[in-house]
């Protein structure tokens, strides 16, 4: 069944660390070897052995239109014929910046980079320069890319592999990072009391999606806004996952909170490597060459990534897109809940818009600690059963499943059948 994938993996581990270019996809947490893929079509992925899967990874979020969307591939093809990178401005960068600004009003100026990691790293540097302060508050289980100072009790791959912090990061680089439990109002108030005028910024995933999907408690984001404003610190929303996912104006639009800086990635590149950070003009004007805060990139704003991003956002602007995503994801959520009830399983389904996690725990999941109460051994077996039956889920308990506009009711119904059979097999 995985003959070719196994052969690819055997060859890959000789040349690439762990055989993969990003850790979670190695599938170690689900006790499998990675699957090597050949192509994607709409909601489907096809591996090198010809196995077909309904895909809920969607490249970890960017593919909100599904795989190989005709508008996106046509844009990439047409632009690539005119050159792939100039290391100089093109007018389409301006169009993308204007589009982002028109959708997300807190962004008055925006700089394109090449990944979410670059976006958060640059936003932190800018926040420190703007405030003249050093300390950053982040939340346990939130993941902001592999920025040295933010790899402290982080989510995503670090949660998946149980790595609290990475070797190779000197203590000097993390000593200004304060890591607090997500959704813990008191901890945040206490930190502001203790470090009052030292906190440059609070960086947060407004909906946590790297320890599984965990929504903010009512009032939590409001508290962060209130305290940062009161103490002259900046509020940074890491919307790399939620940006253009929860709606055109992201989580900030959905929750009605205006951050000072926003980090974007994933969807705005339509499946190509892009990130962005932006916010109040007064802050962004400190970025070089307008100001002294240095940040650069040879391939930043390159024509192909920009074309893919523009094509994706233009599709999202069409009427009814988010309503369709909501309806499909709701169908999946409700179906999962019905199955759990029927099989008398106490697991938790968390859904925010078109992102979802099935936590294998009977505890209420509100933060990293409670997310860690999940039975990861059981999740691993569930993942294997799902794959066997043609559904590809993120190979970790601590990642989000993504529904795309290419999914339809038929795929959701098929998925629910597979979930039922997989859970039954697991409990047998
Ligand atoms: N930000 C993604 C996880 N939520 C990255 C996936 C990866 O590490 O490859």
CSV table of C-alpha atoms and ligand atoms in Angstrom, one decimal:
chain,number,residue,atom,x,y,z
A,1,UNK,CA,0.0,0.0,0.0
A,2,UNK,CA,2.9,2.4,0.8
A,3,UNK,CA,5.6,0.7,-1.3
A,4,UNK,CA,6.7,3.8,-3.1
A,5,UNK,CA,6.4,6.1,-0.1
A,6,UNK,CA,8.6,3.7,1.9
A,7,UNK,CA,11.2,3.7,-0.9
A,8,UNK,CA,11.1,7.6,-1.0
A,9,UNK,CA,11.5,7.8,2.7
A,10,UNK,CA,14.4,5.3,2.8
A,11,UNK,CA,16.2,7.5,0.2
A,12,UNK,CA,15.2,10.8,1.9
A,13,UNK,CA,16.7,9.9,5.3
A,14,UNK,CA,20.1,9.6,3.7
A,15,UNK,CA,20.1,13.2,2.5
A,16,UNK,CA,17.5,15.2,4.6
A,17,UNK,CA,17.4,15.3,8.4
A,18,UNK,CA,14.6,12.9,9.4
A,19,UNK,CA,13.8,12.6,5.7
A,20,UNK,CA,11.6,15.7,5.9
A,21,UNK,CA,11.9,19.4,5.5
A,22,UNK,CA,9.6,20.2,8.5
A,23,UNK,CA,9.3,17.9,11.5
A,24,UNK,CA,5.6,17.3,12.0
A,25,UNK,CA,5.1,15.8,8.5
A,26,UNK,CA,7.5,13.0,9.4
A,27,UNK,CA,4.4,11.4,11.1
A,28,UNK,CA,6.5,10.2,14.1
A,29,UNK,CA,3.9,11.3,16.6
A,30,UNK,CA,1.4,9.0,14.9
A,31,UNK,CA,3.9,6.2,14.7
A,32,UNK,CA,4.1,6.1,11.0
A,33,UNK,CA,6.5,6.8,8.2
A,34,UNK,CA,5.7,9.9,6.2
A,35,UNK,CA,3.5,9.6,3.1
A,36,UNK,CA,5.1,11.1,0.0
A,37,UNK,CA,2.5,12.8,-2.3
A,38,UNK,CA,2.3,13.1,-6.0
A,39,UNK,CA,-0.5,15.6,-6.5
A,40,UNK,CA,-3.5,17.4,-5.1
A,41,UNK,CA,-6.9,17.9,-6.8
A,42,UNK,CA,-9.5,20.0,-5.0
A,43,UNK,CA,-10.2,18.4,-1.6
A,44,UNK,CA,-8.1,15.3,-2.5
A,45,UNK,CA,-4.5,14.3,-2.2
A,46,UNK,CA,-2.9,11.5,-4.2
A,47,UNK,CA,0.2,9.8,-2.9
A,48,UNK,CA,3.1,8.3,-4.9
A,49,UNK,CA,1.4,4.8,-4.6
A,50,UNK,CA,-1.8,6.1,-6.1
A,51,UNK,CA,-3.7,6.1,-2.7
A,52,UNK,CA,-6.4,8.9,-2.7
A,53,UNK,CA,-7.2,10.9,0.5
A,54,UNK,CA,-9.7,13.5,1.5
A,55,UNK,CA,-7.3,16.1,2.8
A,56,UNK,CA,-7.8,18.1,6.0
A,57,UNK,CA,-4.2,19.3,6.3
A,58,UNK,CA,-4.6,21.6,3.3
A,59,UNK,CA,-0.9,22.4,3.5
A,60,UNK,CA,-1.4,23.4,7.2
A,61,UNK,CA,-4.0,26.1,6.2
A,62,UNK,CA,-3.0,28.0,3.1
A,63,UNK,CA,-5.2,26.0,0.7
A,64,UNK,CA,-8.5,27.5,1.6
A,65,UNK,CA,-9.6,27.0,-2.0
A,66,UNK,CA,-8.3,23.4,-2.1
A,67,UNK,CA,-5.5,22.0,-4.2
A,68,UNK,CA,-4.6,23.3,-7.6
A,69,UNK,CA,-7.4,25.8,-7.8
A,70,UNK,CA,-7.7,26.8,-11.5
A,71,UNK,CA,-7.5,30.6,-10.8
A,72,UNK,CA,-4.4,30.1,-8.7
A,73,UNK,CA,-2.5,27.8,-11.0
A,74,UNK,CA,-3.4,30.0,-14.0
A,75,UNK,CA,-2.1,33.1,-12.2
A,76,UNK,CA,1.1,31.3,-11.3
A,77,UNK,CA,1.6,30.0,-14.8
A,78,UNK,CA,0.9,33.3,-16.5
A,79,UNK,CA,3.1,35.4,-14.2
A,80,UNK,CA,6.0,32.9,-14.3
A,81,UNK,CA,6.4,33.3,-18.0
A,82,UNK,CA,7.4,36.9,-17.4
A,83,UNK,CA,10.1,36.1,-14.9
A,84,UNK,CA,10.2,34.6,-11.5
A,85,UNK,CA,12.0,37.2,-9.3
A,86,UNK,CA,13.4,40.6,-9.9
A,87,UNK,CA,14.6,41.6,-6.5
A,88,UNK,CA,12.9,44.9,-7.3
A,89,UNK,CA,9.4,46.3,-6.9
A,90,UNK,CA,6.4,45.1,-9.0
A,91,UNK,CA,3.0,46.8,-9.0
A,92,UNK,CA,1.2,43.6,-7.9
A,93,UNK,CA,2.9,43.9,-4.5
A,94,UNK,CA,1.1,47.2,-4.1
A,95,UNK,CA,-2.2,45.6,-5.2
A,96,UNK,CA,-1.7,42.8,-2.6
A,97,UNK,CA,-0.8,45.4,0.1
A,98,UNK,CA,-3.9,47.4,-0.7
A,99,UNK,CA,-6.1,44.4,-0.7
A,100,UNK,CA,-4.8,43.3,2.7
A,101,UNK,CA,-5.3,46.9,4.1
A,102,UNK,CA,-8.9,47.0,2.7
A,103,UNK,CA,-9.8,43.7,4.4
A,104,UNK,CA,-8.0,44.3,7.7
A,105,UNK,CA,-8.4,48.0,8.8
A,106,UNK,CA,-5.9,47.8,11.7
A,107,UNK,CA,-3.2,47.4,9.0
A,108,UNK,CA,-2.3,50.8,7.6
A,109,UNK,CA,1.0,49.7,6.2
A,110,UNK,CA,2.3,46.2,5.5
A,111,UNK,CA,5.6,44.6,4.6
A,112,UNK,CA,5.7,41.3,2.7
A,113,UNK,CA,8.1,38.6,3.9
A,114,UNK,CA,8.5,34.9,3.0
A,115,UNK,CA,7.0,33.0,5.9
A,116,UNK,CA,5.0,33.3,9.1
A,117,UNK,CA,8.3,32.9,11.1
A,118,UNK,CA,9.8,35.9,9.4
A,119,UNK,CA,6.6,37.9,10.0
A,120,UNK,CA,6.6,37.2,13.8
A,121,UNK,CA,10.4,37.7,14.1
A,122,UNK,CA,10.2,41.0,12.4
A,123,UNK,CA,7.1,42.2,14.4
A,124,UNK,CA,8.9,41.4,17.7
A,125,UNK,CA,12.0,43.4,16.6
A,126,UNK,CA,9.8,46.3,15.6
A,127,UNK,CA,7.8,46.2,18.8
A,128,UNK,CA,11.0,46.3,20.8
A,129,UNK,CA,12.4,49.1,18.8
A,130,UNK,CA,9.1,51.1,19.0
A,131,UNK,CA,8.7,50.8,22.7
A,132,UNK,CA,12.4,50.7,23.7
A,133,UNK,CA,11.6,47.7,25.9
A,134,UNK,CA,12.8,44.1,25.9
A,135,UNK,CA,10.2,41.8,27.4
A,136,UNK,CA,7.7,39.8,25.3
A,137,UNK,CA,4.7,38.0,26.7
A,138,UNK,CA,3.6,34.9,24.8
A,139,UNK,CA,1.3,32.0,25.7
A,140,UNK,CA,2.1,28.3,26.3
A,141,UNK,CA,1.1,26.1,23.4
A,142,UNK,CA,1.0,29.1,21.0
A,143,UNK,CA,3.4,28.7,18.1
A,144,UNK,CA,4.8,31.7,16.3
A,145,UNK,CA,7.2,30.0,14.0
A,146,UNK,CA,10.7,28.9,14.9
A,147,UNK,CA,11.9,32.4,16.1
A,148,UNK,CA,14.6,31.8,18.8
A,149,UNK,CA,13.0,34.0,21.4
A,150,UNK,CA,9.6,32.5,20.9
A,151,UNK,CA,10.5,28.8,21.0
A,152,UNK,CA,9.6,28.7,24.7
A,153,UNK,CA,6.9,26.2,25.6
A,154,UNK,CA,5.6,26.5,22.1
A,155,UNK,CA,2.9,24.5,20.3
A,156,UNK,CA,2.9,22.8,16.9
A,157,UNK,CA,5.9,20.5,16.4
A,158,UNK,CA,7.3,21.2,19.9
A,159,UNK,CA,4.0,20.1,21.4
A,160,UNK,CA,3.9,17.2,19.1
A,161,UNK,CA,7.3,16.0,20.1
A,162,UNK,CA,7.2,17.1,23.7
A,163,UNK,CA,10.1,19.5,23.3
A,164,UNK,CA,9.9,22.4,25.9
A,165,UNK,CA,12.7,24.4,24.3
A,166,UNK,CA,15.2,23.9,21.5
A,167,UNK,CA,18.9,23.4,22.1
A,168,UNK,CA,20.9,26.0,20.2
A,169,UNK,CA,19.1,28.9,21.7
A,170,UNK,CA,21.2,30.7,24.3
A,171,UNK,CA,19.4,31.7,27.5
A,172,UNK,CA,20.2,35.3,26.7
A,173,UNK,CA,17.8,35.1,23.8
A,174,UNK,CA,14.9,33.8,25.8
A,175,UNK,CA,15.4,35.5,29.1
A,176,UNK,CA,13.1,38.4,28.0
A,177,UNK,CA,10.3,36.0,27.0
A,178,UNK,CA,7.5,35.5,29.6
A,179,UNK,CA,5.4,32.5,28.8
A,180,UNK,CA,2.0,32.4,30.4
A,181,UNK,CA,-1.0,29.9,30.3
A,182,UNK,CA,-3.4,30.8,27.5
A,183,UNK,CA,-6.8,32.0,28.7
A,184,UNK,CA,-5.4,32.8,32.2
A,185,UNK,CA,-6.6,36.3,33.0
A,186,UNK,CA,-4.8,36.4,36.4
A,187,UNK,CA,-1.5,35.4,35.1
A,188,UNK,CA,-1.5,38.2,32.5
A,189,UNK,CA,-2.6,40.8,35.1
A,190,UNK,CA,0.2,39.6,37.4
A,191,UNK,CA,2.8,39.8,34.7
A,192,UNK,CA,1.9,43.4,33.9
A,193,UNK,CA,2.0,44.2,37.6
A,194,UNK,CA,5.4,42.7,38.0
A,195,UNK,CA,7.1,44.0,34.8
A,196,UNK,CA,4.9,47.1,34.3
A,197,UNK,CA,7.1,49.3,32.0
A,198,UNK,CA,9.3,46.5,30.7
A,199,UNK,CA,6.9,44.7,28.4
A,200,UNK,CA,7.3,45.6,24.7
A,201,UNK,CA,4.5,43.4,23.4
A,202,UNK,CA,2.1,40.6,24.0
A,203,UNK,CA,2.0,38.2,21.0
A,204,UNK,CA,-0.9,35.9,20.8
A,205,UNK,CA,-2.8,33.6,18.4
A,206,UNK,CA,-6.2,35.1,18.8
A,207,UNK,CA,-7.6,31.6,18.4
A,208,UNK,CA,-5.0,29.1,19.4
A,209,UNK,CA,-4.5,26.6,16.6
A,210,UNK,CA,-1.1,25.0,17.3
A,211,UNK,CA,-2.1,23.1,20.4
A,212,UNK,CA,-5.3,21.9,18.7
A,213,UNK,CA,-8.0,24.5,18.2
A,214,UNK,CA,-8.7,26.4,21.4
A,215,UNK,CA,-10.8,29.6,21.3
A,216,UNK,CA,-10.1,32.5,23.6
A,217,UNK,CA,-12.3,32.8,26.6
A,218,UNK,CA,-14.8,35.6,26.5
A,219,UNK,CA,-13.0,38.7,27.5
A,220,UNK,CA,-9.5,37.3,27.2
A,221,UNK,CA,-8.5,39.2,24.1
A,222,UNK,CA,-10.2,42.3,25.5
A,223,UNK,CA,-8.1,42.1,28.6
A,224,UNK,CA,-4.9,41.8,26.5
A,225,UNK,CA,-6.0,44.9,24.6
A,226,UNK,CA,-6.8,46.8,27.7
A,227,UNK,CA,-3.5,46.0,29.6
A,228,UNK,CA,-1.3,46.6,26.6
A,229,UNK,CA,-2.9,50.0,26.0
A,230,UNK,CA,-2.7,50.9,29.6
A,231,UNK,CA,1.0,50.1,30.0
A,232,UNK,CA,2.2,51.4,26.6
A,233,UNK,CA,3.0,47.9,25.3
A,234,UNK,CA,2.0,46.7,21.8
A,235,UNK,CA,-0.6,44.0,21.1
A,236,UNK,CA,0.5,41.6,18.3
A,237,UNK,CA,-2.0,39.3,16.8
A,238,UNK,CA,-0.4,36.3,15.1
A,239,UNK,CA,-3.0,35.7,12.4
A,240,UNK,CA,-0.8,33.5,10.3
A,241,UNK,CA,-3.4,30.8,10.6
A,242,UNK,CA,-6.6,32.8,11.4
A,243,UNK,CA,-6.0,35.6,8.8
A,244,UNK,CA,-8.5,35.2,5.9
A,245,UNK,CA,-9.6,32.0,7.6
A,246,UNK,CA,-12.1,33.3,10.1
A,247,UNK,CA,-13.3,35.8,7.5
A,248,UNK,CA,-11.7,38.5,5.4
A,249,UNK,CA,-10.7,40.5,8.5
A,250,UNK,CA,-9.5,37.5,10.4
A,251,UNK,CA,-9.9,36.9,14.1
A,252,UNK,CA,-9.6,40.6,14.8
A,253,UNK,CA,-12.7,41.2,12.7
A,254,UNK,CA,-14.5,38.2,14.2
A,255,UNK,CA,-13.8,39.3,17.8
A,256,UNK,CA,-13.8,43.1,17.3
A,257,UNK,CA,-10.4,43.7,18.7
A,258,UNK,CA,-7.8,46.1,17.1
A,259,UNK,CA,-4.2,44.9,17.5
A,260,UNK,CA,-1.3,47.3,17.0
A,261,UNK,CA,0.5,44.8,14.7
A,262,UNK,CA,-0.7,41.7,12.8
A,263,UNK,CA,1.3,38.8,11.4
A,264,UNK,CA,0.0,37.0,8.4
A,265,UNK,CA,1.1,34.1,6.3
A,266,UNK,CA,-0.3,30.9,4.8
A,267,UNK,CA,-3.6,32.0,2.9
A,268,UNK,CA,-2.1,35.3,1.7
A,269,UNK,CA,0.4,33.3,-0.3
A,270,UNK,CA,-2.2,30.9,-1.8
A,271,UNK,CA,0.1,27.9,-1.2
A,272,UNK,CA,3.4,29.7,-2.0
A,273,UNK,CA,5.9,31.0,0.6
A,274,UNK,CA,4.6,34.3,1.9
A,275,UNK,CA,4.2,36.1,5.2
A,276,UNK,CA,3.5,39.7,6.1
A,277,UNK,CA,3.5,42.0,9.1
A,278,UNK,CA,1.6,45.2,9.3
A,279,UNK,CA,-0.2,47.6,11.5
A,280,UNK,CA,-0.4,51.2,12.6
A,281,UNK,CA,1.4,53.5,10.1
A,282,UNK,CA,3.2,55.3,13.0
A,283,UNK,CA,4.8,51.9,14.0
A,284,UNK,CA,5.4,50.5,10.5
A,285,UNK,CA,7.1,53.7,9.5
A,286,UNK,CA,10.0,52.7,11.7
A,287,UNK,CA,10.8,49.8,9.3
A,288,UNK,CA,13.8,50.4,6.9
A,289,UNK,CA,14.2,52.2,4.6
A,290,UNK,CA,11.5,54.6,6.0
A,291,UNK,CA,13.0,54.1,9.5
A,292,UNK,CA,15.9,52.5,11.3
A,293,UNK,CA,14.5,49.0,12.1
A,294,UNK,CA,16.2,46.7,9.6
A,295,UNK,CA,14.4,43.8,7.9
A,296,UNK,CA,15.0,42.6,4.3
A,297,UNK,CA,14.5,39.7,1.9
A,298,UNK,CA,15.7,39.0,-1.6
A,299,UNK,CA,12.6,37.1,-2.6
A,300,UNK,CA,10.1,39.2,-0.6
A,301,UNK,CA,7.1,40.2,-2.7
A,302,UNK,CA,8.3,37.9,-5.6
A,303,UNK,CA,5.8,37.9,-8.5
A,304,UNK,CA,4.8,34.2,-8.3
A,305,UNK,CA,3.9,34.2,-4.6
A,306,UNK,CA,2.2,37.5,-4.9
A,307,UNK,CA,0.1,36.3,-7.9
A,308,UNK,CA,-1.0,33.2,-6.0
A,309,UNK,CA,-1.9,35.3,-3.0
A,310,UNK,CA,-3.9,37.8,-5.1
A,311,UNK,CA,-5.8,35.1,-6.9
A,312,UNK,CA,-6.7,33.4,-3.6
A,313,UNK,CA,-7.9,36.5,-1.9
A,314,UNK,CA,-9.9,37.5,-5.0
A,315,UNK,CA,-11.7,34.2,-4.9
A,316,UNK,CA,-12.4,34.7,-1.1
A,317,UNK,CA,-13.9,38.1,-1.9
A,318,UNK,CA,-16.7,36.5,-3.9
A,319,UNK,CA,-20.0,36.4,-2.1
A,320,UNK,CA,-20.9,33.4,0.0
A,321,UNK,CA,-17.4,31.9,0.5
A,322,UNK,CA,-17.3,32.1,4.3
A,323,UNK,CA,-20.9,31.1,4.6
A,324,UNK,CA,-20.1,28.0,2.6
A,325,UNK,CA,-17.0,27.2,4.7
A,326,UNK,CA,-19.0,27.7,7.9
A,327,UNK,CA,-21.8,25.3,6.7
A,328,UNK,CA,-19.3,22.6,5.7
A,329,UNK,CA,-17.3,22.8,8.9
A,330,UNK,CA,-20.5,22.8,10.9
A,331,UNK,CA,-21.6,19.7,9.2
A,332,UNK,CA,-18.3,18.0,10.1
A,333,UNK,CA,-18.5,19.2,13.7
A,334,UNK,CA,-22.1,18.1,14.2
A,335,UNK,CA,-21.4,14.8,12.5
A,336,UNK,CA,-18.4,14.2,14.8
A,337,UNK,CA,-20.4,15.0,17.9
A,338,UNK,CA,-23.2,12.7,16.8
A,339,UNK,CA,-20.7,9.8,16.3
A,340,UNK,CA,-19.1,10.4,19.7
A,341,UNK,CA,-22.5,10.4,21.3
A,342,UNK,CA,-23.5,7.2,19.6
A,343,UNK,CA,-20.3,5.4,20.4
A,344,UNK,CA,-20.4,6.9,24.0
A,345,UNK,CA,-17.0,8.4,23.7
A,346,UNK,CA,-16.3,11.4,25.9
A,347,UNK,CA,-13.9,13.2,23.5
A,348,UNK,CA,-14.1,16.9,22.7
A,349,UNK,CA,-14.7,18.6,19.4
A,350,UNK,CA,-13.5,22.2,19.1
A,351,UNK,CA,-14.4,24.2,16.0
A,352,UNK,CA,-13.8,27.8,15.2
A,353,UNK,CA,-14.9,28.7,11.6
A,354,UNK,CA,-13.3,26.2,9.3
A,355,UNK,CA,-10.7,24.9,11.7
A,356,UNK,CA,-11.4,22.0,13.9
A,357,UNK,CA,-9.7,19.6,16.4
A,358,UNK,CA,-11.0,16.3,17.9
A,359,UNK,CA,-9.3,16.1,21.3
A,360,UNK,CA,-8.9,12.6,22.7
A,361,UNK,CA,-9.7,13.7,26.3
A,362,UNK,CA,-12.8,14.0,28.5
A,363,UNK,CA,-11.3,17.1,30.2
A,364,UNK,CA,-12.4,20.6,29.3
A,365,UNK,CA,-9.6,22.0,27.0
A,366,UNK,CA,-8.8,25.6,27.6
A,367,UNK,CA,-5.0,25.8,27.5
A,368,UNK,CA,-1.8,23.9,26.8
A,369,UNK,CA,-1.9,21.9,30.0
A,370,UNK,CA,-5.5,20.7,29.4
A,371,UNK,CA,-4.7,20.0,25.8
A,372,UNK,CA,-1.9,17.8,27.0
A,373,UNK,CA,-4.4,15.6,28.8
A,374,UNK,CA,-5.3,14.1,25.4
A,375,UNK,CA,-4.5,10.5,24.8
A,376,UNK,CA,-1.9,10.8,22.0
A,377,UNK,CA,-1.5,7.1,21.7
A,378,UNK,CA,-5.1,6.8,20.9
A,379,UNK,CA,-4.9,9.7,18.5
A,380,UNK,CA,-2.0,8.0,16.7
A,381,UNK,CA,-4.1,4.8,16.2
A,382,UNK,CA,-7.1,6.9,15.0
A,383,UNK,CA,-4.9,8.7,12.5
A,384,UNK,CA,-3.6,5.4,11.1
A,385,UNK,CA,-7.2,4.0,10.8
A,386,UNK,CA,-8.3,7.2,9.0
A,387,UNK,CA,-5.4,7.1,6.6
A,388,UNK,CA,-6.1,3.4,5.9
A,389,UNK,CA,-9.6,4.4,4.9
A,390,UNK,CA,-8.6,7.4,2.7
A,391,UNK,CA,-8.7,10.5,5.0
A,392,UNK,CA,-5.5,12.5,5.6
A,393,UNK,CA,-5.5,14.4,8.9
A,394,UNK,CA,-2.7,16.4,10.5
A,395,UNK,CA,-0.3,13.8,11.9
A,396,UNK,CA,-0.5,15.3,15.4
A,397,UNK,CA,-3.2,15.7,18.1
A,398,UNK,CA,-2.0,19.3,18.5
A,399,UNK,CA,-2.8,20.7,15.0
A,400,UNK,CA,-5.9,21.9,13.4
A,401,UNK,CA,-7.9,20.2,10.6
A,402,UNK,CA,-8.8,22.6,7.8
A,403,UNK,CA,-11.9,22.5,5.7
A,404,UNK,CA,-11.5,24.2,2.3
A,405,UNK,CA,-14.0,25.6,-0.3
A,406,UNK,CA,-13.1,22.6,-2.5
A,407,UNK,CA,-14.7,20.2,0.1
A,408,UNK,CA,-18.3,19.4,-0.5
A,409,UNK,CA,-21.1,17.8,1.5
A,410,UNK,CA,-20.2,14.5,-0.2
A,411,UNK,CA,-16.6,14.6,1.1
A,412,UNK,CA,-17.8,15.6,4.6
A,413,UNK,CA,-20.3,12.7,4.6
A,414,UNK,CA,-17.6,10.3,3.4
A,415,UNK,CA,-15.2,11.6,6.1
A,416,UNK,CA,-17.8,11.0,8.8
A,417,UNK,CA,-18.3,7.4,7.7
A,418,UNK,CA,-14.6,6.9,7.9
A,419,UNK,CA,-14.5,8.5,11.4
A,420,UNK,CA,-17.2,6.2,12.6
A,421,UNK,CA,-15.5,3.1,11.3
A,422,UNK,CA,-12.1,4.3,12.6
A,423,UNK,CA,-13.4,5.0,16.1
A,424,UNK,CA,-15.2,1.7,16.2
A,425,UNK,CA,-12.1,-0.1,15.1
A,426,UNK,CA,-10.1,1.7,17.8
A,427,UNK,CA,-12.5,0.9,20.6
A,428,UNK,CA,-13.0,-2.8,19.6
B,1,LIG,N1,2.5,26.2,11.3
B,1,LIG,C1,2.3,24.8,10.9
B,1,LIG,C2,1.9,24.0,12.0
B,1,LIG,N2,0.7,24.5,12.6
B,1,LIG,C3,3.6,24.3,10.3
B,1,LIG,C4,3.6,22.9,9.9
B,1,LIG,C5,5.0,22.4,9.9
B,1,LIG,O1,5.6,22.6,10.9
B,1,LIG,O2,5.4,21.9,8.9
